[in-house]
Amino acid sequence: MSTKRVVVTGLGALTPLGNSVQEYWAGLAAGRSGADFITRFDAEKFKTRFACEVKNFDPTSVIDKKEVRRMDPYLHYAMAAVEEGVQDAGLTAEGIDHDKVGVIWASGIGGLKTFEEEVSSFAQGDGTPRFNPFFIPKMISDIAAGMISIRYGFRGPNYATVSACASSTHALIAAFDAIRLGRAKVVVAGGSEAAVTASGVGGFNAMKALSERNDDPKTASRPFDVDRDGFVLGEGAGCVIVEDYEHAVARGAKIYCELAGGGMSADAYHMTAPHPDGIGATLVMRDALRDAGMQTTDIDYVNVHGTSTPLGDPQEIKAIEAVFGEHAYNMNISSTKSMTGHLLGAAGAIEAIAGIMAMQHSLVPPTINHFTDDPVFDTRLNLTFNTAQPRTLNAVLSNTFGFGGHNASVIFRKIS
C-alpha cells in the first residue's frame, strides 16, 4: 500500500523559555534555564519549591476574557501555541478545506488546576454539592482538541492522546498516520500541560520524582550529571502542523522538514520505573528507524527523554548504544529538559520543535548544568554539555517515555 509523504508546515510554542517559537529557540541556543521559584501557589512547605513556569503570559491575548474563565490553564496554553502554529502554516488562508484539517492534541493530565480547585472547594464546604457547571469540560484531557476545532472550524479527525510523558509524541505519530493514510490533508498536532499546582508538585514529591535542589533551582535539572536528583516540573504547550506533502506544495506552504517515521513500544515492566535493560527504549527507536526506512548512520542528533533521574538517564543511554552501536559516538545527544524542565504530556511536542529548529539553524541545543561526570556514561558520547554545538543536521530523532512504560519516538529529516 502506498502512503502519503508527510511534512511540517507550521510551529507554535509556549514554554518556560519564551512565549513563541523564536523566543523558545533563542533560550535553547543560549543554554538558558527556565527554572525559578514557584509563583503559582505558596510552595513554602513543599519539598520542592521551584519549577519551570510559563512567564509573562496573558491568556486574553489569544482568548476572549469571558472564555478564559471557562478554560483550564492547560487549554489557555494550547490555544496560544496553536494560534502561532496556525498562523505560521497559513491555515487561515482562503481555499483550505476545513473538512480535511484534523486536530490531535495531547495532555498527560489535563485540567489539574480545575480539578484541584473544585474538589478542594467541595471538601471545605458543608457537603452541599456546589460545582462549577464547567468543571468537567474544563478538566477533561480531550477538551483542548475539541476547542481548537471549534475555534478554527477544523472538521477532520479530532481526538486526544493520553500516555503520560509520551502523550504529544503519540499525537504526532497519530497525525502522521492520519495524513499518510489519506484521512486528512493537514493535522494540528501537539500537546499542553499545566501541572505546576499544589497537587501536581505534591504528588510528584511523594513519588520522590522531583529534584529538591531548592538552594539553586536554575541548576536543578542535571541530566547525565552524577549528582542528578530528579526532574524539574515544567508547563506550556507545543504545536506542530503536519501536512500532506503534495497538498503543501500545491498551496505554496513553507516546509520546515519531513516527518519521516514514528515508533511506539511498551516496557511491560513497572508502573513508573524504566526497564533496567532499556528494552522498550531500544524497541521504540528501532521501530522509528524501520518506519522511516532509515539506517542508524542517518541520524545526526538525538533529543533524548533525559529527565535527570538516577534510573531513567542510564537506561536511555544504554538503549541508544544498543541501537546505534559505534555510531552512537558520532551523534550529538542532548536533553533540552535541562532548560525547559519536564512538560509531561507536552514534552514530546516542544522537543520535536527543538529538533526541527536545530536542523533549521544547524545548531545542537545543549544539555546544561553539567558539573561532574558520571562514570556510568561512556566518555566517547557527545552529550553536548553546557554549550550549543554547530553542526549540519540532516535527520534528528526525539524520544519520549511515560509512566506506565509508554515509549514513543519520532524522526524528522530535511526535505529532499
Short mmCIF file of C-alpha atoms in Angstrom, two decimals:
data_model
loop_
_atom_site.label_atom_id
_atom_site.label_comp_id
_atom_site.label_asym_id
_atom_site.label_seq_id
_atom_site.Cartn_x
_atom_site.Cartn_y
_atom_site.Cartn_z
CA MET A 1 0.00 0.00 0.00
CA SER A 2 1.46 3.37 -0.99
CA THR A 3 1.28 6.11 1.60
CA LYS A 4 1.43 9.88 1.51
CA ARG A 5 4.57 11.81 2.31
CA VAL A 6 4.23 13.99 5.43
CA VAL A 7 5.87 17.36 6.10
CA VAL A 8 5.88 20.03 8.81
CA THR A 9 4.46 23.39 7.72
CA GLY A 10 3.86 25.26 10.98
CA LEU A 11 5.16 25.54 14.54
CA GLY A 12 3.89 27.15 17.74
CA ALA A 13 5.29 27.15 21.26
CA LEU A 14 4.57 28.50 24.73
CA THR A 15 7.36 27.42 27.06
CA PRO A 16 9.28 28.31 30.22
CA LEU A 17 11.94 29.81 27.92
CA GLY A 18 9.64 32.03 25.88
CA ASN A 19 6.13 32.51 24.55
CA SER A 20 6.83 31.91 20.86
CA VAL A 21 8.92 29.53 18.79
CA GLN A 22 11.60 32.17 18.21
CA GLU A 23 11.83 33.07 21.90
CA TYR A 24 11.92 29.40 22.82
CA TRP A 25 14.68 28.66 20.32
CA ALA A 26 16.72 31.66 21.46
CA GLY A 27 16.58 30.33 25.02
CA LEU A 28 17.64 26.85 23.94
CA ALA A 29 20.50 28.15 21.80
CA ALA A 30 21.74 30.31 24.66
CA GLY A 31 21.59 27.45 27.15
CA ARG A 32 19.24 29.32 29.46
CA SER A 33 17.40 27.71 32.37
CA GLY A 34 13.66 28.31 32.70
CA ALA A 35 13.61 27.25 36.36
CA ASP A 36 12.80 29.53 39.26
CA PHE A 37 10.82 29.58 42.49
CA ILE A 38 7.12 28.71 42.13
CA THR A 39 4.68 31.60 41.83
CA ARG A 40 1.52 29.60 41.04
CA PHE A 41 0.88 28.76 44.73
CA ASP A 42 2.57 29.01 48.11
CA ALA A 43 5.15 26.21 47.98
CA GLU A 44 6.96 27.08 51.20
CA LYS A 45 6.08 23.79 52.90
CA PHE A 46 6.78 21.59 49.88
CA LYS A 47 9.93 19.50 49.45
CA THR A 48 10.36 21.13 46.04
CA ARG A 49 9.73 24.86 45.86
CA PHE A 50 10.68 25.58 42.25
CA ALA A 51 9.56 24.70 38.73
CA CYS A 52 9.85 25.82 35.11
CA GLU A 53 6.79 28.05 34.79
CA VAL A 54 5.46 29.88 31.74
CA LYS A 55 6.22 33.58 32.27
CA ASN A 56 4.50 36.85 31.31
CA PHE A 57 1.62 35.10 29.56
CA ASP A 58 -1.79 36.75 29.37
CA PRO A 59 -4.42 34.32 28.06
CA THR A 60 -6.65 37.22 26.98
CA SER A 61 -4.06 37.95 24.30
CA VAL A 62 -5.44 34.94 22.40
CA ILE A 63 -8.78 34.14 24.08
CA ASP A 64 -11.83 36.28 24.84
CA LYS A 65 -11.91 37.28 28.51
CA LYS A 66 -15.26 35.54 29.09
CA GLU A 67 -13.97 32.33 27.55
CA VAL A 68 -10.78 32.42 29.63
CA ARG A 69 -12.84 31.77 32.76
CA ARG A 70 -14.33 28.68 31.15
CA MET A 71 -10.96 27.11 30.42
CA ASP A 72 -8.23 25.48 32.49
CA PRO A 73 -4.69 26.88 32.08
CA TYR A 74 -3.70 23.79 30.08
CA LEU A 75 -6.24 24.90 27.46
CA HIS A 76 -5.03 28.52 27.60
CA TYR A 77 -1.57 27.25 26.75
CA ALA A 78 -2.89 25.05 23.95
CA MET A 79 -4.79 27.91 22.33
CA ALA A 80 -1.74 30.17 22.38
CA ALA A 81 0.59 27.62 20.79
CA VAL A 82 -1.99 26.61 18.19
CA GLU A 83 -2.67 30.21 17.19
CA GLU A 84 1.02 30.68 16.44
CA GLY A 85 1.19 27.36 14.57
CA VAL A 86 -1.95 28.01 12.51
CA GLN A 87 -0.72 31.47 11.51
CA ASP A 88 2.74 30.12 10.72
CA ALA A 89 1.27 27.43 8.46
CA GLY A 90 -1.16 29.82 6.77
CA LEU A 91 -4.20 27.73 7.68
CA THR A 92 -6.42 30.81 7.85
CA ALA A 93 -5.93 31.47 4.13
CA GLU A 94 -8.69 31.06 1.56
CA GLY A 95 -9.00 27.67 -0.07
CA ILE A 96 -8.21 25.46 2.94
CA ASP A 97 -10.71 22.60 3.05
CA HIS A 98 -11.66 22.54 6.74
CA ASP A 99 -13.20 19.11 6.32
CA LYS A 100 -9.67 17.80 5.73
CA VAL A 101 -7.95 19.52 8.68
CA GLY A 102 -7.76 17.41 11.83
CA VAL A 103 -6.73 18.12 15.41
CA ILE A 104 -4.95 15.55 17.55
CA TRP A 105 -3.97 17.16 20.83
CA ALA A 106 -2.37 15.62 23.89
CA SER A 107 -2.20 16.17 27.61
CA GLY A 108 -0.85 13.78 30.18
CA ILE A 109 -3.09 15.10 32.95
CA GLY A 110 -5.46 17.74 31.56
CA GLY A 111 -7.16 20.29 33.80
CA LEU A 112 -5.40 19.55 37.07
CA LYS A 113 -5.82 23.05 38.49
CA THR A 114 -9.56 22.94 37.81
CA PHE A 115 -9.91 19.52 39.43
CA GLU A 116 -7.88 20.62 42.45
CA GLU A 117 -9.91 23.81 42.97
CA GLU A 118 -13.33 22.21 42.57
CA VAL A 119 -12.65 19.25 44.84
CA SER A 120 -10.96 21.45 47.44
CA SER A 121 -13.91 23.83 47.46
CA PHE A 122 -16.35 20.97 47.95
CA ALA A 123 -14.24 19.41 50.73
CA GLN A 124 -14.15 22.70 52.62
CA GLY A 125 -17.90 23.25 52.34
CA ASP A 126 -20.86 21.84 54.24
CA GLY A 127 -21.33 18.87 51.96
CA THR A 128 -23.79 20.61 49.66
CA PRO A 129 -22.70 19.85 46.07
CA ARG A 130 -21.90 23.24 44.54
CA PHE A 131 -19.77 22.60 41.47
CA ASN A 132 -18.99 24.89 38.58
CA PRO A 133 -21.03 23.81 35.52
CA PHE A 134 -17.78 23.99 33.54
CA PHE A 135 -15.93 21.72 35.99
CA ILE A 136 -15.98 18.61 33.82
CA PRO A 137 -15.43 20.23 30.39
CA LYS A 138 -12.59 22.35 31.83
CA MET A 139 -10.91 19.29 33.31
CA ILE A 140 -11.07 16.54 30.69
CA SER A 141 -7.99 15.89 28.58
CA ASP A 142 -9.81 15.80 25.25
CA ILE A 143 -11.36 19.26 25.54
CA ALA A 144 -8.36 21.01 24.01
CA ALA A 145 -8.72 19.10 20.73
CA GLY A 146 -12.42 19.90 20.68
CA MET A 147 -11.99 23.59 21.45
CA ILE A 148 -9.24 24.01 18.87
CA SER A 149 -11.51 22.54 16.20
CA ILE A 150 -14.39 24.79 17.30
CA ARG A 151 -12.24 27.90 17.17
CA TYR A 152 -10.95 27.31 13.63
CA GLY A 153 -13.74 25.19 12.18
CA PHE A 154 -11.48 22.21 11.53
CA ARG A 155 -13.75 19.21 10.93
CA GLY A 156 -11.23 16.44 10.26
CA PRO A 157 -10.19 13.67 12.68
CA ASN A 158 -10.34 15.03 16.21
CA TYR A 159 -9.27 13.41 19.47
CA ALA A 160 -6.76 13.37 22.33
CA THR A 161 -3.84 11.09 23.08
CA VAL A 162 -3.03 10.39 26.73
CA SER A 163 0.09 8.39 27.54
CA ALA A 164 1.78 10.38 30.32
CA CYS A 165 5.05 11.91 29.14
CA ALA A 166 4.79 10.27 25.70
CA SER A 167 1.38 11.84 25.01
CA SER A 168 2.29 14.53 22.47
CA THR A 169 4.75 12.31 20.61
CA HIS A 170 1.91 9.83 20.24
CA ALA A 171 -0.21 12.75 18.94
CA LEU A 172 2.43 13.46 16.29
CA ILE A 173 2.55 9.80 15.25
CA ALA A 174 -1.25 9.65 15.10
CA ALA A 175 -1.25 12.78 12.93
CA PHE A 176 1.46 11.28 10.75
CA ASP A 177 -0.63 8.15 10.22
CA ALA A 178 -3.82 10.14 9.53
CA ILE A 179 -2.11 12.00 6.71
CA ARG A 180 -0.17 9.19 5.13
CA LEU A 181 -3.32 7.05 5.10
CA GLY A 182 -5.32 9.86 3.49
CA ARG A 183 -7.69 10.52 6.40
CA ALA A 184 -6.67 14.20 6.46
CA LYS A 185 -4.64 16.69 4.45
CA VAL A 186 -3.47 18.70 7.46
CA VAL A 187 -3.38 17.91 11.18
CA VAL A 188 -2.83 20.32 14.06
CA ALA A 189 -0.86 18.16 16.49
CA GLY A 190 0.87 18.71 19.80
CA GLY A 191 0.17 18.92 23.49
CA SER A 192 -0.16 21.14 26.54
CA GLU A 193 0.24 20.75 30.28
CA ALA A 194 -0.33 22.94 33.33
CA ALA A 195 0.60 20.76 36.29
CA VAL A 196 2.52 23.30 38.37
CA THR A 197 -0.12 23.15 41.10
CA ALA A 198 -0.10 22.08 44.74
CA SER A 199 -1.36 18.59 43.90
CA GLY A 200 0.99 18.26 40.92
CA VAL A 201 4.12 19.18 42.83
CA GLY A 202 2.96 17.39 45.96
CA GLY A 203 2.14 14.23 44.06
CA PHE A 204 5.48 14.06 42.26
CA ASN A 205 7.25 14.88 45.54
CA ALA A 206 5.53 11.94 47.19
CA MET A 207 6.93 9.72 44.43
CA LYS A 208 10.41 11.19 45.02
CA ALA A 209 10.49 12.04 41.31
CA LEU A 210 11.37 15.75 41.58
CA SER A 211 14.68 17.44 42.26
CA GLU A 212 14.80 19.04 45.70
CA ARG A 213 17.69 21.40 44.93
CA ASN A 214 15.91 24.41 46.45
CA ASP A 215 19.18 26.25 47.04
CA ASP A 216 19.85 26.54 43.29
CA PRO A 217 16.76 25.97 41.10
CA LYS A 218 18.39 27.02 37.82
CA THR A 219 20.92 24.19 38.02
CA ALA A 220 18.50 21.60 39.41
CA SER A 221 17.83 19.79 36.14
CA ARG A 222 21.10 17.93 35.56
CA PRO A 223 20.68 15.14 33.00
CA PHE A 224 23.66 12.75 32.98
CA ASP A 225 25.39 14.51 35.88
CA VAL A 226 26.48 12.28 38.74
CA ASP A 227 24.53 14.48 41.19
CA ARG A 228 21.19 14.46 39.36
CA ASP A 229 18.36 14.02 41.85
CA GLY A 230 15.13 14.11 39.86
CA PHE A 231 13.33 16.13 37.23
CA VAL A 232 12.09 19.72 37.35
CA LEU A 233 8.40 20.15 36.61
CA GLY A 234 7.60 22.35 33.61
CA GLU A 235 4.49 23.65 31.86
CA GLY A 236 3.44 25.00 28.49
CA ALA A 237 2.48 23.81 25.01
CA GLY A 238 3.89 22.90 21.64
CA CYS A 239 2.10 22.78 18.27
CA VAL A 240 3.37 21.05 15.13
CA ILE A 241 1.32 21.40 11.94
CA VAL A 242 1.81 18.33 9.76
CA GLU A 243 0.59 18.13 6.19
CA ASP A 244 0.38 16.03 3.05
CA TYR A 245 3.49 16.98 1.04
CA GLU A 246 1.63 17.36 -2.26
CA HIS A 247 -1.07 19.45 -0.57
CA ALA A 248 1.58 21.70 0.98
CA VAL A 249 3.39 22.18 -2.34
CA ALA A 250 0.15 22.90 -4.19
CA ARG A 251 -0.78 25.73 -1.83
CA GLY A 252 2.75 27.13 -1.67
CA ALA A 253 3.24 26.42 2.02
CA LYS A 254 6.55 26.90 3.79
CA ILE A 255 8.01 23.47 4.56
CA TYR A 256 10.30 23.06 7.55
CA CYS A 257 11.16 19.40 7.12
CA GLU A 258 9.72 15.93 6.62
CA LEU A 259 8.21 13.84 9.39
CA ALA A 260 9.87 10.63 8.30
CA GLY A 261 8.86 8.00 10.84
CA GLY A 262 7.49 7.15 14.24
CA GLY A 263 7.95 4.30 16.68
CA MET A 264 5.87 3.05 19.61
CA SER A 265 6.52 0.39 22.24
CA ALA A 266 5.88 -0.61 25.84
CA ASP A 267 8.30 -1.54 28.60
CA ALA A 268 5.77 -4.02 30.06
CA TYR A 269 7.78 -3.79 33.25
CA HIS A 270 6.77 -1.33 36.01
CA MET A 271 4.28 1.42 36.83
CA THR A 272 6.89 4.20 37.00
CA ALA A 273 10.41 2.79 36.60
CA PRO A 274 12.03 2.22 33.19
CA HIS A 275 13.09 -1.27 32.20
CA PRO A 276 16.60 -1.77 33.65
CA ASP A 277 17.92 -3.01 30.31
CA GLY A 278 16.24 -0.27 28.29
CA ILE A 279 14.28 -2.85 26.28
CA GLY A 280 11.28 -0.64 25.49
CA ALA A 281 13.50 2.31 24.59
CA THR A 282 15.56 0.08 22.30
CA LEU A 283 12.45 -1.26 20.58
CA VAL A 284 10.91 2.17 20.02
CA MET A 285 13.98 3.69 18.36
CA ARG A 286 14.40 0.65 16.10
CA ASP A 287 10.71 0.86 15.22
CA ALA A 288 11.04 4.55 14.29
CA LEU A 289 14.08 3.89 12.09
CA ARG A 290 12.33 0.99 10.38
CA ASP A 291 9.21 3.08 9.82
CA ALA A 292 11.30 5.85 8.25
CA GLY A 293 13.26 3.40 6.11
CA MET A 294 16.48 4.85 7.53
CA GLN A 295 19.77 3.49 8.80
CA THR A 296 21.26 4.27 12.19
CA THR A 297 24.04 6.23 10.48
CA ASP A 298 21.44 8.62 9.01
CA ILE A 299 20.71 10.14 12.43
CA ASP A 300 22.83 13.14 13.42
CA TYR A 301 21.19 14.16 16.69
CA VAL A 302 19.03 12.52 19.34
CA ASN A 303 16.95 14.77 21.59
CA VAL A 304 16.67 12.37 24.50
CA HIS A 305 13.92 11.99 27.07
CA GLY A 306 16.71 12.75 29.57
CA THR A 307 14.73 13.75 32.64
CA SER A 308 17.65 14.00 35.11
CA THR A 309 16.57 10.98 37.15
CA PRO A 310 19.04 8.45 38.57
CA LEU A 311 17.37 5.50 36.83
CA GLY A 312 16.00 6.97 33.62
CA ASP A 313 19.09 8.60 32.14
CA PRO A 314 21.34 5.48 32.19
CA GLN A 315 18.64 3.22 30.73
CA GLU A 316 18.05 5.56 27.80
CA ILE A 317 21.77 5.80 27.03
CA LYS A 318 22.05 2.02 27.28
CA ALA A 319 19.28 1.76 24.68
CA ILE A 320 20.93 4.33 22.39
CA GLU A 321 24.19 2.37 22.49
CA ALA A 322 22.31 -0.86 21.75
CA VAL A 323 20.50 0.66 18.75
CA PHE A 324 23.25 2.79 17.24
CA GLY A 325 26.37 0.82 18.10
CA GLU A 326 29.57 2.70 17.18
CA HIS A 327 27.52 5.44 15.52
CA ALA A 328 26.32 6.47 18.98
CA TYR A 329 29.72 8.13 19.40
CA ASN A 330 29.36 10.10 16.16
CA MET A 331 26.00 11.68 17.00
CA ASN A 332 25.10 14.61 19.16
CA ILE A 333 22.86 13.77 22.10
CA SER A 334 21.24 16.35 24.36
CA SER A 335 18.44 16.83 26.85
CA THR A 336 16.62 20.12 26.45
CA LYS A 337 14.74 19.30 29.67
CA SER A 338 17.84 20.65 31.39
CA MET A 339 16.49 24.07 30.30
CA THR A 340 12.70 23.68 30.00
CA GLY A 341 12.07 21.22 32.77
CA HIS A 342 9.72 18.33 32.09
CA LEU A 343 6.47 19.39 30.43
CA LEU A 344 4.94 15.92 30.89
CA GLY A 345 2.32 15.47 28.14
CA ALA A 346 3.64 18.50 26.23
CA ALA A 347 7.29 17.40 26.35
CA GLY A 348 7.26 15.49 23.08
CA ALA A 349 5.84 18.43 21.13
CA ILE A 350 8.26 21.08 22.37
CA GLU A 351 11.20 18.69 22.00
CA ALA A 352 10.15 17.87 18.43
CA ILE A 353 10.20 21.63 17.81
CA ALA A 354 13.68 21.80 19.35
CA GLY A 355 14.90 19.16 16.90
CA ILE A 356 13.27 20.86 13.92
CA MET A 357 14.75 24.24 14.84
CA ALA A 358 18.15 22.62 15.40
CA MET A 359 18.03 21.40 11.77
CA GLN A 360 16.93 24.84 10.59
CA HIS A 361 19.80 26.60 12.38
CA SER A 362 22.49 23.88 12.14
CA LEU A 363 22.93 24.10 15.90
CA VAL A 364 22.52 21.42 18.55
CA PRO A 365 21.00 22.79 21.79
CA PRO A 366 22.95 21.81 24.88
CA THR A 367 22.47 19.72 27.98
CA ILE A 368 23.13 22.43 30.54
CA ASN A 369 24.03 22.10 34.23
CA HIS A 370 26.74 19.51 33.76
CA PHE A 371 29.28 19.72 36.55
CA THR A 372 30.56 16.22 37.31
CA ASP A 373 30.85 13.21 35.02
CA ASP A 374 29.01 10.06 35.97
CA PRO A 375 31.21 7.03 35.26
CA VAL A 376 28.15 5.09 34.10
CA PHE A 377 28.22 7.07 30.83
CA ASP A 378 30.88 6.38 28.19
CA THR A 379 33.03 9.48 27.73
CA ARG A 380 33.03 8.87 23.96
CA LEU A 381 29.40 10.00 23.87
CA ASN A 382 28.85 13.61 22.83
CA LEU A 383 26.18 14.67 25.32
CA THR A 384 26.53 18.31 24.20
CA PHE A 385 27.31 19.56 27.66
CA ASN A 386 26.70 23.18 28.64
CA THR A 387 27.14 24.91 25.27
CA ALA A 388 25.28 24.59 21.95
CA GLN A 389 27.35 23.00 19.19
CA PRO A 390 27.26 23.98 15.49
CA ARG A 391 26.54 21.01 13.25
CA THR A 392 24.81 20.39 9.94
CA LEU A 393 21.85 18.18 10.79
CA ASN A 394 20.07 16.13 8.15
CA ALA A 395 18.00 13.96 10.48
CA VAL A 396 17.03 14.10 14.15
CA LEU A 397 15.31 11.63 16.45
CA SER A 398 13.28 12.61 19.52
CA ASN A 399 12.45 10.23 22.39
CA THR A 400 9.69 10.39 24.99
CA PHE A 401 8.91 7.80 27.66
CA GLY A 402 5.93 7.87 30.03
CA PHE A 403 4.82 6.34 33.31
CA GLY A 404 3.19 3.02 32.56
CA GLY A 405 6.02 2.10 30.21
CA HIS A 406 4.75 4.06 27.19
CA ASN A 407 7.51 4.83 24.68
CA ALA A 408 7.32 6.95 21.52
CA SER A 409 9.97 8.23 19.11
CA VAL A 410 9.75 10.41 16.01
CA ILE A 411 12.26 11.18 13.25
CA PHE A 412 12.44 14.40 11.27
CA ARG A 413 14.69 14.91 8.26
CA LYS A 414 15.49 17.67 5.84
CA ILE A 415 13.22 17.77 2.83
CA SER A 416 14.74 16.46 -0.39
#
